[in-house]
Structure formats: C-alpha cells, structure tokens
Coordinates of C-alpha atoms in Angstrom, one line a residue:
Chain D
M7 CA 0.0 0.0 0.0
I8 CA 1.1 3.5 -0.8
E9 CA 0.1 6.4 1.4
V10 CA 0.2 9.8 0.0
R11 CA -0.2 13.2 1.9
F12 CA -1.0 16.5 0.2
H13 CA -0.2 19.8 1.8
G14 CA -2.0 22.9 0.5
R15 CA -3.9 26.0 1.6
G16 CA -7.6 26.1 1.7
G17 CA -8.7 26.8 -1.9
Q18 CA -5.8 25.4 -3.8
G19 CA -7.7 22.0 -4.3
A20 CA -5.5 19.5 -2.2
V21 CA -8.6 17.5 -1.5
T22 CA -9.5 17.4 -5.3
A23 CA -5.9 16.4 -6.0
A24 CA -6.1 13.5 -3.6
R25 CA -9.5 12.4 -5.1
M26 CA -8.2 12.6 -8.6
L27 CA -5.2 10.5 -7.8
A28 CA -7.6 7.8 -6.2
E29 CA -9.8 8.2 -9.4
A30 CA -6.9 7.4 -11.5
A31 CA -5.9 4.4 -9.5
F32 CA -9.4 3.2 -9.5
L33 CA -9.6 3.4 -13.3
E34 CA -6.4 1.2 -13.4
G35 CA -8.3 -1.4 -11.3
K36 CA -6.6 -0.8 -8.1
Y37 CA -8.1 -0.1 -4.7
A38 CA -8.0 3.5 -3.6
Q39 CA -9.2 5.8 -0.8
A40 CA -9.1 9.5 -0.8
F41 CA -10.0 11.8 2.1
P42 CA -9.4 15.3 3.7
F43 CA -7.8 15.8 7.0
F44 CA -10.9 16.1 9.3
G45 CA -10.4 19.7 10.3
A46 CA -12.2 23.1 9.8
E47 CA -11.1 24.4 6.5
R48 CA -10.8 27.9 5.7
R49 CA -9.5 29.6 2.5
G50 CA -5.8 30.3 2.9
A51 CA -5.2 28.2 5.9
P52 CA -2.9 25.2 5.7
V53 CA -4.9 22.0 4.8
V54 CA -4.0 18.4 4.4
A55 CA -5.4 15.6 2.3
F56 CA -4.6 12.0 1.9
A57 CA -4.9 9.0 -0.5
R58 CA -4.1 5.4 0.0
L59 CA -3.5 3.3 -3.1
D60 CA -3.3 -0.6 -3.1
T61 CA -3.7 -3.7 -5.1
R62 CA -6.2 -5.1 -2.4
P63 CA -9.1 -3.4 -0.8
V64 CA -8.1 -0.7 1.6
R65 CA -9.4 -1.1 5.1
L66 CA -7.5 1.1 7.2
R67 CA -9.6 4.2 8.1
S68 CA -7.2 6.0 10.5
Q69 CA -5.4 9.1 9.4
I70 CA -1.8 8.8 7.7
Y71 CA 1.0 9.4 10.0
E72 CA 3.9 7.8 7.9
P73 CA 3.3 8.6 4.3
D74 CA 5.3 7.1 1.4
H75 CA 4.9 10.3 -0.6
V76 CA 4.2 13.9 0.3
V77 CA 3.2 16.5 -2.2
V78 CA 3.2 20.3 -1.3
L79 CA 1.0 22.5 -3.4
D80 CA 2.1 25.8 -1.9
P81 CA 5.9 26.9 -1.5
T82 CA 5.1 29.1 1.5
L83 CA 4.0 26.0 3.4
L84 CA 7.7 25.0 3.9
R85 CA 8.1 27.8 6.5
A86 CA 4.7 27.1 8.1
V87 CA 4.4 23.4 8.4
N88 CA 6.8 20.5 8.9
V89 CA 5.8 18.8 5.6
T90 CA 8.2 16.0 5.8
E91 CA 6.9 15.0 9.4
G92 CA 6.6 11.1 9.3
L93 CA 7.8 10.8 5.8
K94 CA 9.1 7.1 5.5
P95 CA 12.9 6.8 5.2
G96 CA 13.7 7.2 1.4
G97 CA 10.3 8.7 0.8
L98 CA 9.3 11.0 -2.1
L99 CA 8.7 14.8 -1.6
V100 CA 7.2 16.6 -4.5
L101 CA 7.4 20.5 -4.1
N102 CA 5.8 23.5 -5.9
A103 CA 9.1 25.7 -6.1
R104 CA 10.4 28.3 -8.6
E105 CA 14.0 27.1 -8.2
R106 CA 15.8 23.9 -7.1
P107 CA 15.2 23.5 -3.3
G108 CA 17.7 23.3 -0.7
K109 CA 18.5 20.3 1.4
L110 CA 15.4 18.6 2.7
E111 CA 14.6 15.5 4.8
A112 CA 13.5 13.2 2.0
G113 CA 14.9 10.3 0.0
R114 CA 13.8 11.9 -3.4
V115 CA 12.9 15.5 -4.0
V116 CA 11.0 16.4 -7.2
W117 CA 10.1 20.0 -8.0
V118 CA 8.2 22.1 -10.4
D119 CA 6.9 25.6 -10.7
A120 CA 3.4 24.8 -10.4
T121 CA 2.4 28.3 -9.5
S122 CA 3.5 29.7 -12.8
I123 CA 2.0 26.8 -14.6
A124 CA -1.4 27.3 -12.9
V125 CA -1.4 31.0 -13.6
E126 CA -0.6 30.6 -17.2
E127 CA -2.7 27.7 -17.9
M128 CA -5.7 28.2 -15.7
G129 CA -5.5 31.9 -14.8
A130 CA -5.4 31.5 -11.2
P131 CA -2.8 30.1 -8.7
I132 CA -4.8 26.9 -8.0
T133 CA -1.9 24.6 -8.2
N134 CA -3.5 21.1 -7.5
M135 CA -3.6 20.0 -11.2
A136 CA 0.1 20.9 -11.9
M137 CA 1.2 19.2 -8.8
L138 CA -0.8 16.2 -9.7
G139 CA 1.1 16.1 -13.0
A140 CA 4.4 16.5 -11.1
Y141 CA 3.5 13.7 -8.7
V142 CA 2.6 11.3 -11.4
R143 CA 5.8 12.0 -13.1
A144 CA 7.8 11.5 -9.9
S145 CA 6.1 8.5 -8.5
G146 CA 4.9 6.5 -11.5
E147 CA 2.1 5.1 -9.3
V148 CA -0.4 5.8 -11.8
S149 CA -0.2 6.6 -15.5
L150 CA -0.3 10.0 -17.0
E151 CA -3.2 8.8 -19.3
S152 CA -5.3 7.6 -16.3
V153 CA -4.9 10.9 -14.5
L154 CA -5.9 12.8 -17.6
R155 CA -9.0 10.5 -17.9
A156 CA -10.0 10.9 -14.3
V157 CA -9.7 14.7 -14.4
G158 CA -11.3 14.9 -17.8
D159 CA -14.3 13.0 -16.5
Y160 CA -14.6 15.1 -13.5
F161 CA -14.2 18.4 -14.9
R162 CA -15.9 19.0 -18.2
G163 CA -15.6 21.8 -20.8
K164 CA -13.1 24.6 -20.7
M165 CA -12.3 24.0 -17.1
G166 CA -11.5 20.5 -17.9
E167 CA -9.1 21.5 -20.7
R168 CA -7.2 24.0 -18.7
N169 CA -6.7 21.3 -16.0
L170 CA -5.5 18.9 -18.5
R171 CA -3.0 21.5 -19.9
A172 CA -1.7 22.2 -16.4
I173 CA -1.2 18.4 -15.7
R174 CA 0.6 17.7 -19.1
R175 CA 3.0 20.8 -18.6
A176 CA 4.1 20.0 -15.0
Y177 CA 4.4 16.4 -16.0
E178 CA 7.0 17.6 -18.6
E179 CA 8.6 20.2 -16.5
A180 CA 9.1 18.4 -13.2
R181 CA 12.7 18.1 -12.1
E182 CA 14.7 16.1 -9.7
Chain N
M22 CA -21.1 0.0 -12.3
R23 CA -18.3 0.7 -10.1
R24 CA -17.9 4.4 -9.1
L25 CA -15.5 6.2 -6.7
L26 CA -18.0 7.9 -4.3
N27 CA -17.8 9.5 -1.0
G28 CA -20.3 8.4 1.7
N29 CA -22.5 11.4 1.2
E30 CA -22.6 10.9 -2.5
A31 CA -23.4 7.2 -2.0
A32 CA -26.4 8.2 0.4
A33 CA -27.8 10.7 -2.1
L34 CA -27.5 8.3 -5.0
A35 CA -29.3 5.6 -2.9
A36 CA -32.2 8.0 -2.3
K37 CA -32.3 8.8 -5.9
L38 CA -32.2 5.0 -6.9
A39 CA -35.1 4.5 -4.4
R40 CA -37.1 7.1 -6.3
V41 CA -38.0 9.2 -3.2
Q42 CA -40.8 11.4 -3.8
V43 CA -40.3 13.9 -1.1
V44 CA -36.9 15.2 0.2
S45 CA -36.9 17.7 3.0
A46 CA -33.5 18.4 4.8
Y47 CA -31.5 21.2 6.2
P48 CA -27.8 21.4 5.5
I49 CA -25.5 20.5 8.4
T50 CA -21.9 19.4 8.3
P51 CA -20.8 16.7 7.6
Q52 CA -24.0 15.7 5.8
T53 CA -24.6 18.8 3.7
V54 CA -23.3 17.1 0.5
V55 CA -26.3 14.7 0.6
V56 CA -28.8 17.6 0.7
E57 CA -26.8 19.4 -2.0
T58 CA -26.7 16.5 -4.3
L59 CA -30.4 15.7 -3.9
A60 CA -31.2 19.2 -4.7
K61 CA -29.1 19.2 -7.7
Y62 CA -30.8 15.8 -8.8
V63 CA -34.1 17.5 -8.5
A64 CA -33.1 20.8 -10.2
D65 CA -31.5 18.7 -13.2
G66 CA -34.7 16.6 -13.7
E67 CA -32.7 13.5 -12.7
L68 CA -35.0 12.9 -9.7
E69 CA -38.7 13.3 -9.9
A70 CA -39.2 14.5 -6.3
E71 CA -40.6 17.5 -4.3
F72 CA -37.6 19.0 -2.6
V73 CA -39.0 21.1 0.2
K74 CA -36.5 23.8 1.7
V75 CA -37.1 24.5 5.2
E76 CA -35.7 26.6 8.1
S77 CA -34.8 23.9 10.5
E78 CA -34.4 20.3 11.0
H79 CA -37.5 20.3 13.1
S80 CA -39.4 21.3 10.1
A81 CA -37.6 19.0 7.8
L82 CA -38.7 15.9 9.6
S83 CA -42.1 17.4 10.1
V84 CA -42.4 17.7 6.2
C85 CA -41.4 14.1 5.8
L86 CA -44.0 13.1 8.5
G87 CA -46.7 14.8 6.6
A88 CA -45.4 13.6 3.1
S89 CA -45.2 10.0 4.4
A90 CA -48.7 10.3 5.7
T91 CA -50.1 10.9 2.3
G92 CA -48.4 7.9 1.0
A93 CA -45.1 9.4 -0.4
R94 CA -41.7 7.9 0.0
A95 CA -40.0 10.6 2.1
F96 CA -36.2 10.9 2.9
T97 CA -34.2 13.3 5.0
A98 CA -30.5 13.4 6.2
T99 CA -29.1 15.1 9.1
S100 CA -26.3 14.9 11.7
S101 CA -25.5 15.8 15.3
Q102 CA -27.5 19.0 16.4
G103 CA -29.9 18.6 13.5
L104 CA -30.9 15.1 14.7
M105 CA -31.2 16.6 18.2
L106 CA -33.5 19.3 17.0
M107 CA -35.7 16.6 15.1
S108 CA -35.8 14.5 18.4
E109 CA -39.5 15.6 19.1
I110 CA -40.6 14.6 15.7
L111 CA -38.6 11.4 15.8
Y112 CA -40.9 10.0 18.2
V113 CA -44.1 11.2 16.4
V114 CA -43.0 9.6 13.2
S115 CA -42.3 6.2 14.8
G116 CA -45.5 6.5 17.0
M117 CA -47.4 7.2 13.7
R118 CA -45.9 4.3 12.2
L119 CA -44.7 6.1 9.1
P120 CA -41.7 4.5 7.0
V121 CA -39.5 7.9 6.6
V122 CA -36.0 6.9 5.8
M123 CA -33.1 9.1 7.0
A124 CA -29.4 9.3 6.5
N125 CA -27.5 10.4 9.6
A126 CA -23.9 11.2 9.1
N127 CA -22.6 10.6 12.7
R128 CA -21.1 13.6 14.4
S129 CA -20.5 14.6 18.0
L130 CA -22.6 16.7 20.1
S131 CA -21.9 20.2 21.6
A132 CA -20.6 21.4 24.0
P133 CA -17.7 21.6 23.4
L134 CA -18.8 22.6 19.8
S135 CA -17.5 19.7 17.6
I136 CA -18.2 19.2 13.9
W137 CA -16.3 16.0 13.9
N138 CA -17.1 12.4 14.3
D139 CA -18.6 10.1 17.0
Q140 CA -21.9 8.1 17.3
Q141 CA -23.2 10.1 20.2
D142 CA -26.1 11.8 18.1
S143 CA -27.9 8.6 16.9
L144 CA -27.2 6.6 20.1
A145 CA -28.8 9.5 21.9
V146 CA -32.1 8.7 20.1
R147 CA -31.7 5.0 20.3
D148 CA -35.1 4.9 22.3
S149 CA -37.0 7.0 19.6
G150 CA -38.7 3.9 17.9
W151 CA -36.5 4.2 14.7
I152 CA -34.8 1.1 13.3
Q153 CA -31.0 1.9 13.2
L154 CA -28.4 0.5 10.9
Y155 CA -24.7 1.3 11.0
C156 CA -22.4 1.3 8.0
E157 CA -18.8 0.0 7.8
S158 CA -18.2 1.4 4.2
N159 CA -19.5 3.6 1.6
Q160 CA -20.9 0.4 -0.3
E161 CA -22.8 -0.2 2.8
I162 CA -24.3 3.2 3.0
L163 CA -25.9 2.6 -0.5
D164 CA -26.9 -1.0 0.1
L165 CA -28.3 -0.4 3.6
L166 CA -30.3 2.7 2.5
L167 CA -32.0 0.7 -0.2
Q168 CA -32.7 -2.0 2.1
A169 CA -33.9 0.4 4.7
F170 CA -36.7 1.8 2.4
L171 CA -38.0 -1.9 1.9
L172 CA -37.8 -2.8 5.5
A173 CA -39.3 0.5 6.8
E174 CA -42.2 0.2 4.4
R175 CA -42.9 -3.5 5.1
V176 CA -43.1 -3.0 9.0
S177 CA -44.4 0.5 8.9
L178 CA -41.6 2.0 11.1
P179 CA -39.1 4.6 10.2
A180 CA -35.4 3.7 9.6
M181 CA -32.2 5.6 10.2
V182 CA -29.0 4.7 8.4
C183 CA -26.0 5.8 10.3
Y184 CA -22.5 6.4 8.9
D185 CA -19.5 8.0 10.5
G186 CA -19.1 11.7 9.6
Y187 CA -15.9 12.3 7.6
I188 CA -14.4 8.9 8.0
L189 CA -17.0 7.7 5.6
S190 CA -19.0 10.9 4.7
H191 CA -15.8 12.6 3.2
T192 CA -13.9 9.5 2.0
A193 CA -14.0 8.5 -1.6
E194 CA -13.9 4.8 -2.2
A195 CA -15.1 2.4 -4.8
V196 CA -18.8 1.5 -4.8
E197 CA -20.9 -0.8 -6.9
V198 CA -23.8 1.1 -8.1
P199 CA -26.8 -0.9 -9.2
E200 CA -28.7 -0.2 -12.3
Q201 CA -32.0 1.7 -11.8
A202 CA -34.1 -1.3 -13.2
E203 CA -32.5 -3.7 -10.7
V204 CA -33.4 -1.3 -7.8
D205 CA -36.9 -0.9 -9.2
A206 CA -37.3 -4.6 -9.2
F207 CA -36.1 -4.9 -5.7
L208 CA -38.1 -1.9 -4.2
P209 CA -41.6 -1.5 -5.6
P210 CA -43.3 1.8 -5.3
Y211 CA -44.7 2.6 -1.7
S212 CA -48.4 2.0 -1.4
P213 CA -49.6 2.1 2.1
S214 CA -53.1 0.6 3.0
L215 CA -53.9 3.8 4.9
K216 CA -52.9 7.3 3.9
L217 CA -54.2 10.8 4.0
D218 CA -56.5 11.3 1.1
P219 CA -59.1 14.0 0.6
D220 CA -61.5 11.6 -1.2
R221 CA -61.2 9.2 1.9
P222 CA -60.8 11.2 4.9
L223 CA -59.3 9.7 8.0
T224 CA -57.5 10.9 11.1
M225 CA -53.9 10.1 11.9
G226 CA -52.1 10.7 15.1
P227 CA -55.1 11.7 17.2
V228 CA -54.8 11.8 21.1
G229 CA -53.8 8.7 22.8
V230 CA -56.2 8.7 25.8
P231 CA -55.1 6.6 28.8
E232 CA -57.5 3.8 27.6
V233 CA -55.4 3.3 24.3
Y234 CA -52.0 4.8 24.7
M235 CA -50.2 1.8 26.3
E236 CA -51.7 -0.6 23.7
A237 CA -50.5 1.7 21.0
R238 CA -46.9 1.7 22.6
Y239 CA -47.0 -2.0 23.1
M240 CA -48.0 -2.7 19.5
Q241 CA -45.2 -0.4 18.3
H242 CA -42.6 -2.2 20.5
R243 CA -43.9 -5.7 19.4
D244 CA -43.6 -4.8 15.7
T245 CA -40.2 -3.2 16.2
R246 CA -39.0 -6.4 17.8
R247 CA -40.4 -8.3 14.6
A248 CA -38.4 -6.1 12.4
R249 CA -35.5 -8.2 13.0
E250 CA -36.8 -11.2 11.0
E251 CA -38.1 -8.8 8.3
F252 CA -34.6 -7.2 8.0
L253 CA -33.3 -10.8 7.5
R254 CA -35.9 -11.4 4.7
V255 CA -35.0 -8.0 3.0
A256 CA -31.4 -8.7 3.3
E257 CA -31.9 -12.2 1.7
E258 CA -33.9 -10.7 -1.2
F259 CA -31.1 -8.0 -1.5
G260 CA -28.3 -10.5 -1.5
R261 CA -30.0 -12.7 -4.2
R262 CA -30.5 -9.8 -6.4
F263 CA -27.4 -7.9 -5.9
G264 CA -24.9 -10.5 -4.7
R265 CA -24.0 -8.7 -1.5
R266 CA -25.0 -10.4 1.6
Y267 CA -26.0 -8.6 4.7
G268 CA -26.8 -9.9 8.1
I269 CA -27.9 -8.5 11.6
L270 CA -24.3 -8.8 12.4
E271 CA -21.1 -9.9 10.7
E272 CA -18.6 -12.3 12.3
Y273 CA -15.0 -11.7 11.2
R274 CA -12.3 -14.6 12.0
T275 CA -14.5 -15.4 15.1
E276 CA -13.7 -19.3 14.8
G277 CA -12.1 -20.4 18.0
A278 CA -11.7 -16.8 19.3
E279 CA -11.1 -16.4 23.0
L280 CA -11.1 -12.5 22.6
L281 CA -13.7 -10.7 20.8
L282 CA -14.2 -7.1 19.7
L283 CA -17.8 -5.9 19.2
T284 CA -18.3 -2.5 17.5
M285 CA -20.5 -0.6 15.0
G286 CA -19.8 1.4 12.0
S287 CA -16.5 2.3 10.1
L288 CA -14.2 1.3 13.0
A289 CA -14.9 -2.4 12.0
S290 CA -12.6 -1.9 9.1
T291 CA -9.6 -0.9 11.0
A292 CA -10.4 -3.5 13.5
K293 CA -10.3 -6.2 10.7
E294 CA -6.8 -5.1 10.0
A295 CA -5.9 -5.4 13.7
V296 CA -7.4 -8.8 13.9
D297 CA -5.4 -10.0 11.0
R298 CA -2.2 -8.8 12.6
C299 CA -3.1 -10.5 15.9
R300 CA -4.1 -13.8 14.1
E301 CA -0.7 -13.8 12.2
R302 CA 0.9 -13.9 15.6
G303 CA -1.4 -16.9 16.6
E304 CA -3.7 -14.9 18.9
K305 CA -7.3 -16.2 19.0
V306 CA -9.0 -12.8 18.3
G307 CA -12.0 -12.0 16.2
L308 CA -14.4 -9.2 15.6
V309 CA -18.2 -8.9 15.7
K310 CA -19.6 -6.1 13.7
L311 CA -23.3 -5.0 14.6
T312 CA -25.2 -3.7 11.6
L313 CA -28.7 -3.7 13.1
Y314 CA -28.6 -1.9 16.4
R315 CA -32.3 -1.2 16.9
P316 CA -34.2 -3.3 17.4
F317 CA -31.4 -4.8 19.4
P318 CA -30.6 -8.4 18.2
D319 CA -30.1 -9.9 21.6
G320 CA -30.2 -13.5 20.5
E321 CA -27.8 -13.1 17.7
V322 CA -25.5 -11.0 19.8
V323 CA -25.5 -13.7 22.6
E324 CA -24.8 -16.5 20.1
A325 CA -22.0 -14.5 18.5
L326 CA -20.2 -13.7 21.6
K327 CA -21.1 -16.4 24.2
R328 CA -18.0 -18.7 23.5
A329 CA -15.4 -15.9 24.0
K330 CA -13.4 -15.6 27.3
V331 CA -13.5 -11.8 27.1
V332 CA -15.5 -9.4 24.9
G333 CA -14.4 -5.7 24.3
V334 CA -17.1 -3.4 23.4
L335 CA -15.6 -0.6 21.3
E336 CA -17.9 2.5 21.0
K337 CA -17.9 6.2 20.1
D338 CA -20.5 7.3 22.7
I339 CA -21.0 7.5 26.3
S340 CA -23.9 7.6 28.6
T341 CA -22.2 10.4 30.7
G342 CA -21.6 9.1 34.2
W343 CA -22.2 5.5 33.4
M344 CA -20.9 3.3 30.2
G345 CA -21.5 3.2 26.5
A346 CA -24.9 2.4 24.9
L347 CA -23.7 -0.7 23.1
Y348 CA -22.0 -2.1 26.3
T349 CA -25.1 -1.7 28.4
D350 CA -27.3 -3.2 25.7
T351 CA -24.9 -6.2 25.2
V352 CA -24.6 -6.9 28.8
A353 CA -28.3 -6.7 29.4
A354 CA -28.7 -9.4 26.6
F355 CA -26.5 -11.7 28.7
A356 CA -28.3 -11.0 32.0
N357 CA -29.9 -14.4 32.3
E358 CA -27.3 -16.5 30.4
S359 CA -25.6 -18.9 32.8
R360 CA -22.4 -18.9 30.8
R361 CA -21.1 -15.6 29.7
P362 CA -17.7 -13.8 28.9
L363 CA -16.3 -11.0 30.8
F364 CA -16.9 -7.7 29.3
Q365 CA -14.9 -4.6 29.0
N366 CA -16.1 -1.2 27.5
F367 CA -13.8 1.0 25.4
I368 CA -14.8 4.5 24.9
L369 CA -12.9 5.8 21.8
G370 CA -13.1 8.1 18.8
L371 CA -15.0 10.9 20.5
G372 CA -14.9 14.1 18.5
S373 CA -12.8 12.4 15.8
R374 CA -10.0 11.3 18.0
D375 CA -8.2 9.2 15.7
V376 CA -8.3 5.4 16.3
R377 CA -5.0 3.8 15.1
L378 CA -4.1 0.2 14.6
E379 CA -1.8 0.6 17.5
D380 CA -4.8 1.6 19.8
L381 CA -6.7 -1.5 18.6
E382 CA -3.7 -3.7 19.3
G383 CA -3.6 -2.1 22.9
I384 CA -7.1 -2.9 23.4
I385 CA -6.6 -6.5 22.3
G386 CA -3.7 -6.7 24.9
A387 CA -5.9 -5.5 27.6
L388 CA -8.6 -8.2 26.8
R389 CA -5.7 -10.8 26.7
K390 CA -4.6 -9.6 30.3
A391 CA -8.2 -9.8 31.4
A392 CA -8.6 -13.4 30.1
E393 CA -5.3 -14.3 31.9
E394 CA -6.3 -12.7 35.2
G395 CA -10.1 -13.7 35.0
K396 CA -11.1 -10.1 35.6
V397 CA -11.3 -6.8 33.6
G398 CA -9.4 -3.8 34.4
E399 CA -10.8 -0.2 34.4
N400 CA -14.3 -0.2 32.9
P401 CA -15.2 1.7 30.9
R402 CA -11.6 2.4 29.7
W403 CA -11.1 5.6 27.6
V404 CA -8.7 5.0 24.8
G405 CA -6.4 7.6 23.3
L406 CA -6.7 10.2 26.0
K407 CA -3.9 12.4 26.4
G408 CA -1.4 11.1 29.2
E409 CA -2.1 13.8 31.8
M410 CA -5.8 13.0 31.8
V411 CA -5.4 9.5 33.1
E412 CA -5.9 8.9 36.7

C-alpha cells in the first residue's frame, strides 16, 4: 500500500488532487481511498488531504502518519508546516518551487514551478492539477493517461481542458 | 457500475435510486453534500421529487412526516445538532408508524462544539422507535439505505441509516452502483393501505387517551422487535438480487476466538486489520460488527459472543456518568445467560479522536490480560486520552 499526503492551503484544491489520484488508480483497477484531514477548512489556511493506493481493498480508516509520498502545493508552506513529518525513510517529496530547493529530509525531492503553470494555464494560482502532474511523473504510481482521464471525466468543458494542460505541462517540467 | 464515491454521494445516490418522492432536509456538516446532491438531482430533472426547503431540521422531519402520511416515499438526512432538533418529531414519526428513511452522518454533540465524528447523536435517540443500521463502508451506505426503504415500508416503521461523519461521509472509495431497473425490481413503489387522502378522509395521530396509549406503545414495540426477522428477509432478497450479503451482524475470524471485539460502523474496517495482525501472531482474536442496532438483536449477539472468554465493546459514545450504550445493551442481553464472557467497555474516537491500529492492538492486549487474570481492568476504559488526563 502507498500512502500519500497532500499539503496545500484552503482553496488550492488539495482535497481534489487526492481524489483525482484515487480516481486514476481506480480506473487502473486498483483499490483507492481519498479523504481530507478532518479539520475546519478555511480559505488560505494550511490543509492536508490523503490518498491510499493498493492492489487489495483498503480497510485502514485511520489518518496517515507515515506517508510514503508527500506533495506540497504551496511553496510558503515549507516555512509554516513540517511537511516531511513522518515521511518514510527514502520517501518521495514533490514540491511546488520556482527553483531547485535546498536540502530537505526526504529520499527523493522532485520540484516544479506549479504556481507559474497554474497562472499561465488556468488563470489562477490553483496549483493542484500541476502538482498532480508532477507527482505522477515523480512516483509512477498511476499513468499520465489515467490521471488525464480521471480529471477529464470530473471537470468538463473549458475548465477540464485547462486542468489537463496544467497536468501535462507539469508532467513535462518536473525536475529532480 | 463501479464508481468512486464519498459516503454522502453514496447516500444521495441511494435515495435517488429509491425514487424518493419527497425530500426535506436542512444542511449541516458533515451531511450537507447529501442535501446539495439531492437538490441538484431534482433541479436537473434527474429525480422526480418534491424538494422542500425548510428553516430547520424540526421542520424538515415534520415535512417528511406529513409527506409520508399522504403515501409518499419521504427521505431526509442530518447530523448531530440537527438530529437533536428533530428529536421531538422522531417519536411522532415512529409512533404514527410512518416509514420515513433518514441518512445520519454521525457527528459529535456540543458542547464543546464539535463538527467531528462520533456516534453520540444517533445513540442519543436509540429509544425513539427508529430502526437503526450502522455502516462500515460507502458500499454499505448505499446498500443499507436501499434495504432500509423496503424494510421500513414493510414494517411501517421509520429507519435511520448511520454512517461515520468524515471517515465515510468525506472519504471517496469504490462503490458498486446498481442499475435503476434492478433497484426498481427490488423496491416497488410505496403504497400503504392507509394514507391521508381528501377523497377518503381519516384521522392520523390523534390523542392517545389513557385507555389506548399503552396498547399503541405495546404494538409499536412488538412490531419493532419483529423487524429483526423482516430485516433478514429483506437482506436475503437483496443478496439474491445484488450478490452482496448482509446480516444482523457480521462475524470476522471469530472461529475459536477467545477474545472478541464488538463494534459498529467504520471502525470495523480498521479493526479487521488489527484482528488479521493478531491472528498472524497466533492470537485467538475475532471481531463482531453489529449492523442492526435497533431493534437490538439480543439472540444473535449472545450467540456470536457467548463462546469468548473476554469481549471488548468498542464504541464512540458515552452515557455520561455510566457506560457506552452498546455495552449496556450487550450486557443486558446476557443478563440471564448462565455462561457468559467477561465484558470490558472501551470509549474511543469521540470528536474524531483518531483510532489507530496501535490503539486497537492495545485494546486486544488489555483483553488478553483480562482473560489471563479472570477479571477486567478499568471499565469503561477511555482509549487515546492524552497522558495527563489518565488517573
């Protein structure tokens, strides 16, 4: 089982990112669970969402304390939250960053300028889709095609197209 | 078709598949998505129902009461304080024998104000005459709601399908969604023998003078007890048609178990993992998950638990100043049994205090100790309290 934790700020779509990852895994015939941190969410406040992916039914319903992967949607969170807390040894950290990040407590660090991609492709700094693209590239847990299909099914029309563009661009631009 | 749904979406979809005719509900976290989704179904023309907007839960259930009395299939959804505000009408609906169905996303009660999960809300109304079913997964939310409509209408009693707020209501997971035609074949339109109809006037819910009140209450109690057998029939029909089998309770790895956990709702999932881990180490541990809580299935509970040495009753509620509701009901069921296990009550998960695998393994450890010593420790034991609180 792979456990993923998404850090974002209220309004950036961390919960949707976790759900789209679960949808993509589901489309590949895997078992998946996605849920928000059970807190009071407010726009701008730090929020957390989770996903569990497995080849057998997921029965654990506790929160995730030792994730295999962490995805950070907002660069300012690095100063506000200990995003690598509990990250498994050798775990993957995927960051929204303008430039190569400094030393961090993670096995692998992958980064992408998700804010620029979101602003350019979607017209707003809603970074969830770009970070999902970068995560898929970094982890290989689900295919790019599955994520595009999941998001395309969920968001129709213009909104859907913008989301898909952001995912594809971040997938291409993610760096290690 | 399999779809990824959160618990609230599964509940709303079940109501739509049941072709509810009147929906009246008031938004409250964590149930709000049920109301929103149903309102959208109606607005989009996907569900042919009257959606009645109201100013409170008291009115929401009152609307459902009236609608049901006219012979409509009525549905509402709520949580926590909303259920408390309905409590007056809960008794009226059950006393008038109206098969209203409700989805309750379990949430704590104030104060302190908490929007988070436990099962205090529905257990606080356990005496209100509603059938109560508890769900382990989003699949169970959809399936048990469909069965609740058929059961309620057959026994002329209201039914409440309870599922843990957030842990299910806000968690997306795979749900097998049946075809509308299959559901139609399972659940025929509601057609009561008596209903409010201007062409055939009758009175419903009149004064119960002392000469008749007690008989009315007795008949309600008698028929509620009988709802156990009807639930089994409904579950059997559901299983035959949809391939998913439900029972009054589920026994998980109970064969030869000396230690048993008894619980309701989503905690059963994590508890199954804990049981598996302990079984791998050779421990004789099992789990009994109660699906039907009201009417209380004493016979089935006794049969499922009686061979254990120690039973741990795990629940997310407390009768303040005493024990948990499930514990007192379970122990009462054993009152006249000559052979009975030791029982220990574990109060956990209040206000969304997370219950982790380690907590459950700790509970199993406490049960093991009780089995060895022939007596239980602290009872009830509060699990997951911050260290400085423990006396």
